[in-house]
Amino acid sequence: QVQLVESGGGLVQAGDSLRLSCAASGRTFSRYAMGWFRQAPGKDRKFVAAISWSGGTTFYADSVKGRFTISRDNAKNTVYLQMNSLKPEDTAVYYCAASSRAVDMTALYSYWGQGTQVTVSS
């Protein structure tokens, strides 16, 4: 089992950067692919980025490609989401999640954190 805790959210202005962190408990972190999702008020949770267990494969939603970077440090049991050139439409609660595969389907992620709020003002 994996427990996940996100941090690093906040209120920023358009064009700013933020780095989200997701700390995982448990010795099996390195066996899981990890993903970031986000949910804006009144909308469904959507895929943002995913990374394989080794970190060798990453992929992104089109809306964040070129601006966001997902990475992981298995020695620290942590996955990161570097967010640059933030836009007001990036405002959402951001969640990290663990899966057996690096995929973009919410239903295939078994473990979820509680989320961290990111608000981007114009």
mmCIF file of C-alpha atoms in Angstrom:
data_model
loop_
_atom_site.group_PDB
_atom_site.id
_atom_site.type_symbol
_atom_site.label_atom_id
_atom_site.label_comp_id
_atom_site.label_asym_id
_atom_site.label_seq_id
_atom_site.Cartn_x
_atom_site.Cartn_y
_atom_site.Cartn_z
ATOM 1 C CA GLN A 1 0.000 0.000 0.000
ATOM 2 C CA VAL A 2 1.125 3.543 -0.730
ATOM 3 C CA GLN A 3 0.133 6.741 1.041
ATOM 4 C CA LEU A 4 0.609 9.989 -0.840
ATOM 5 C CA VAL A 5 0.871 13.569 0.414
ATOM 6 C CA GLU A 6 1.026 16.523 -1.956
ATOM 7 C CA SER A 7 2.574 19.909 -1.190
ATOM 8 C CA GLY A 8 3.740 23.042 -2.935
ATOM 9 C CA GLY A 9 0.475 24.544 -4.083
ATOM 10 C CA GLY A 10 -0.363 28.192 -3.662
ATOM 11 C CA LEU A 11 -1.536 31.437 -5.198
ATOM 12 C CA VAL A 12 0.582 32.793 -8.035
ATOM 13 C CA GLN A 13 0.235 35.179 -10.936
ATOM 14 C CA ALA A 14 -0.013 34.228 -14.579
ATOM 15 C CA GLY A 15 3.439 33.489 -15.975
ATOM 16 C CA ASP A 16 4.850 32.355 -12.625
ATOM 17 C CA SER A 17 6.180 28.915 -11.753
ATOM 18 C CA LEU A 18 5.422 26.398 -9.016
ATOM 19 C CA ARG A 19 6.823 23.014 -8.124
ATOM 20 C CA LEU A 20 4.508 20.472 -6.597
ATOM 21 C CA SER A 21 5.837 17.566 -4.597
ATOM 22 C CA CYS A 22 4.205 14.273 -3.720
ATOM 23 C CA ALA A 23 5.797 12.304 -0.910
ATOM 24 C CA ALA A 24 5.006 8.615 -0.730
ATOM 25 C CA SER A 25 5.196 6.280 2.208
ATOM 26 C CA GLY A 26 6.051 2.629 1.902
ATOM 27 C CA ARG A 27 9.018 0.765 0.525
ATOM 28 C CA THR A 28 7.326 -0.102 -2.761
ATOM 29 C CA PHE A 29 7.187 3.420 -4.216
ATOM 30 C CA SER A 30 9.688 2.591 -6.944
ATOM 31 C CA ARG A 31 7.410 -0.175 -8.250
ATOM 32 C CA TYR A 32 4.651 2.260 -9.162
ATOM 33 C CA ALA A 33 4.130 4.553 -12.063
ATOM 34 C CA MET A 34 2.979 7.947 -10.866
ATOM 35 C CA GLY A 35 0.577 10.482 -12.266
ATOM 36 C CA TRP A 36 -0.615 14.000 -11.644
ATOM 37 C CA PHE A 37 -4.236 14.953 -12.173
ATOM 38 C CA ARG A 38 -6.177 18.120 -11.563
ATOM 39 C CA GLN A 39 -9.751 19.065 -10.850
ATOM 40 C CA ALA A 40 -11.215 22.507 -11.340
ATOM 41 C CA PRO A 41 -14.416 23.534 -9.525
ATOM 42 C CA GLY A 42 -17.461 21.883 -11.074
ATOM 43 C CA LYS A 43 -15.392 19.829 -13.499
ATOM 44 C CA ASP A 44 -14.170 16.257 -13.750
ATOM 45 C CA ARG A 45 -10.714 15.228 -12.628
ATOM 46 C CA LYS A 46 -8.357 15.324 -15.597
ATOM 47 C CA PHE A 47 -5.007 13.820 -16.438
ATOM 48 C CA VAL A 48 -1.980 16.132 -16.375
ATOM 49 C CA ALA A 49 1.180 14.009 -16.554
ATOM 50 C CA ALA A 50 2.539 10.539 -15.833
ATOM 51 C CA ILE A 51 5.921 8.937 -15.304
ATOM 52 C CA SER A 52 6.995 5.315 -15.369
ATOM 53 C CA TRP A 53 8.431 3.560 -12.325
ATOM 54 C CA SER A 54 11.995 4.119 -13.586
ATOM 55 C CA GLY A 55 11.409 7.685 -14.709
ATOM 56 C CA GLY A 56 12.400 6.736 -18.234
ATOM 57 C CA THR A 57 9.002 7.400 -19.761
ATOM 58 C CA THR A 58 6.873 10.482 -19.320
ATOM 59 C CA PHE A 59 3.859 11.877 -21.100
ATOM 60 C CA TYR A 60 1.588 14.862 -20.741
ATOM 61 C CA ALA A 61 -1.797 16.256 -21.507
ATOM 62 C CA ASP A 62 -1.691 18.522 -24.539
ATOM 63 C CA SER A 63 -2.767 21.467 -22.401
ATOM 64 C CA VAL A 64 0.433 21.379 -20.338
ATOM 65 C CA LYS A 65 2.949 19.987 -22.809
ATOM 66 C CA GLY A 66 6.030 22.188 -22.982
ATOM 67 C CA ARG A 67 5.153 24.001 -19.731
ATOM 68 C CA PHE A 68 5.006 21.230 -17.111
ATOM 69 C CA THR A 69 7.628 18.606 -16.287
ATOM 70 C CA ILE A 70 7.077 15.490 -14.211
ATOM 71 C CA SER A 71 10.023 13.826 -12.496
ATOM 72 C CA ARG A 72 10.696 11.454 -9.635
ATOM 73 C CA ASP A 73 13.358 10.622 -7.102
ATOM 74 C CA ASN A 74 12.922 7.030 -5.992
ATOM 75 C CA ALA A 75 15.565 7.418 -3.287
ATOM 76 C CA LYS A 76 13.388 10.109 -1.702
ATOM 77 C CA ASN A 77 10.051 8.441 -2.491
ATOM 78 C CA THR A 78 8.937 11.660 -4.153
ATOM 79 C CA VAL A 79 7.437 12.690 -7.451
ATOM 80 C CA TYR A 80 7.466 16.287 -8.657
ATOM 81 C CA LEU A 81 5.533 18.457 -11.050
ATOM 82 C CA GLN A 82 7.381 21.541 -12.219
ATOM 83 C CA MET A 83 4.869 24.008 -13.608
ATOM 84 C CA ASN A 84 6.107 26.958 -15.646
ATOM 85 C CA SER A 85 4.300 29.726 -17.516
ATOM 86 C CA LEU A 86 1.206 29.166 -15.442
ATOM 87 C CA LYS A 87 -2.140 30.317 -16.792
ATOM 88 C CA PRO A 88 -5.419 31.094 -15.015
ATOM 89 C CA GLU A 89 -6.891 27.970 -16.602
ATOM 90 C CA ASP A 90 -4.348 25.892 -14.669
ATOM 91 C CA THR A 91 -6.237 26.755 -11.484
ATOM 92 C CA ALA A 92 -7.357 23.511 -9.837
ATOM 93 C CA VAL A 93 -6.728 21.074 -7.045
ATOM 94 C CA TYR A 94 -3.783 18.936 -8.082
ATOM 95 C CA TYR A 95 -3.607 15.283 -7.077
ATOM 96 C CA CYS A 96 -0.843 12.731 -7.344
ATOM 97 C CA ALA A 97 -1.666 9.081 -7.778
ATOM 98 C CA ALA A 98 0.038 5.709 -8.075
ATOM 99 C CA SER A 99 -0.627 3.028 -10.672
ATOM 100 C CA SER A 100 0.907 -0.162 -11.968
ATOM 101 C CA ARG A 101 1.264 1.539 -15.357
ATOM 102 C CA ALA A 102 1.983 5.066 -16.585
ATOM 103 C CA VAL A 103 -1.403 5.814 -18.106
ATOM 104 C CA ASP A 104 -3.784 8.721 -18.421
ATOM 105 C CA MET A 105 -6.888 6.925 -17.153
ATOM 106 C CA THR A 106 -8.043 7.963 -13.718
ATOM 107 C CA ALA A 107 -9.671 4.593 -13.068
ATOM 108 C CA LEU A 108 -6.360 2.741 -13.314
ATOM 109 C CA TYR A 109 -4.768 4.615 -10.437
ATOM 110 C CA SER A 110 -5.119 2.770 -7.136
ATOM 111 C CA TYR A 111 -3.782 5.276 -4.641
ATOM 112 C CA TRP A 112 -4.471 8.995 -4.382
ATOM 113 C CA GLY A 113 -3.304 11.898 -2.303
ATOM 114 C CA GLN A 114 -5.578 14.512 -0.768
ATOM 115 C CA GLY A 115 -4.654 17.209 -3.239
ATOM 116 C CA THR A 116 -3.063 20.646 -3.155
ATOM 117 C CA GLN A 117 -4.690 23.841 -4.401
ATOM 118 C CA VAL A 118 -3.087 25.831 -7.191
ATOM 119 C CA THR A 119 -4.602 29.201 -7.999
ATOM 120 C CA VAL A 120 -3.312 31.323 -10.859
ATOM 121 C CA SER A 121 -4.499 34.925 -11.006
ATOM 122 C CA SER A 122 -4.585 36.915 -14.221
#
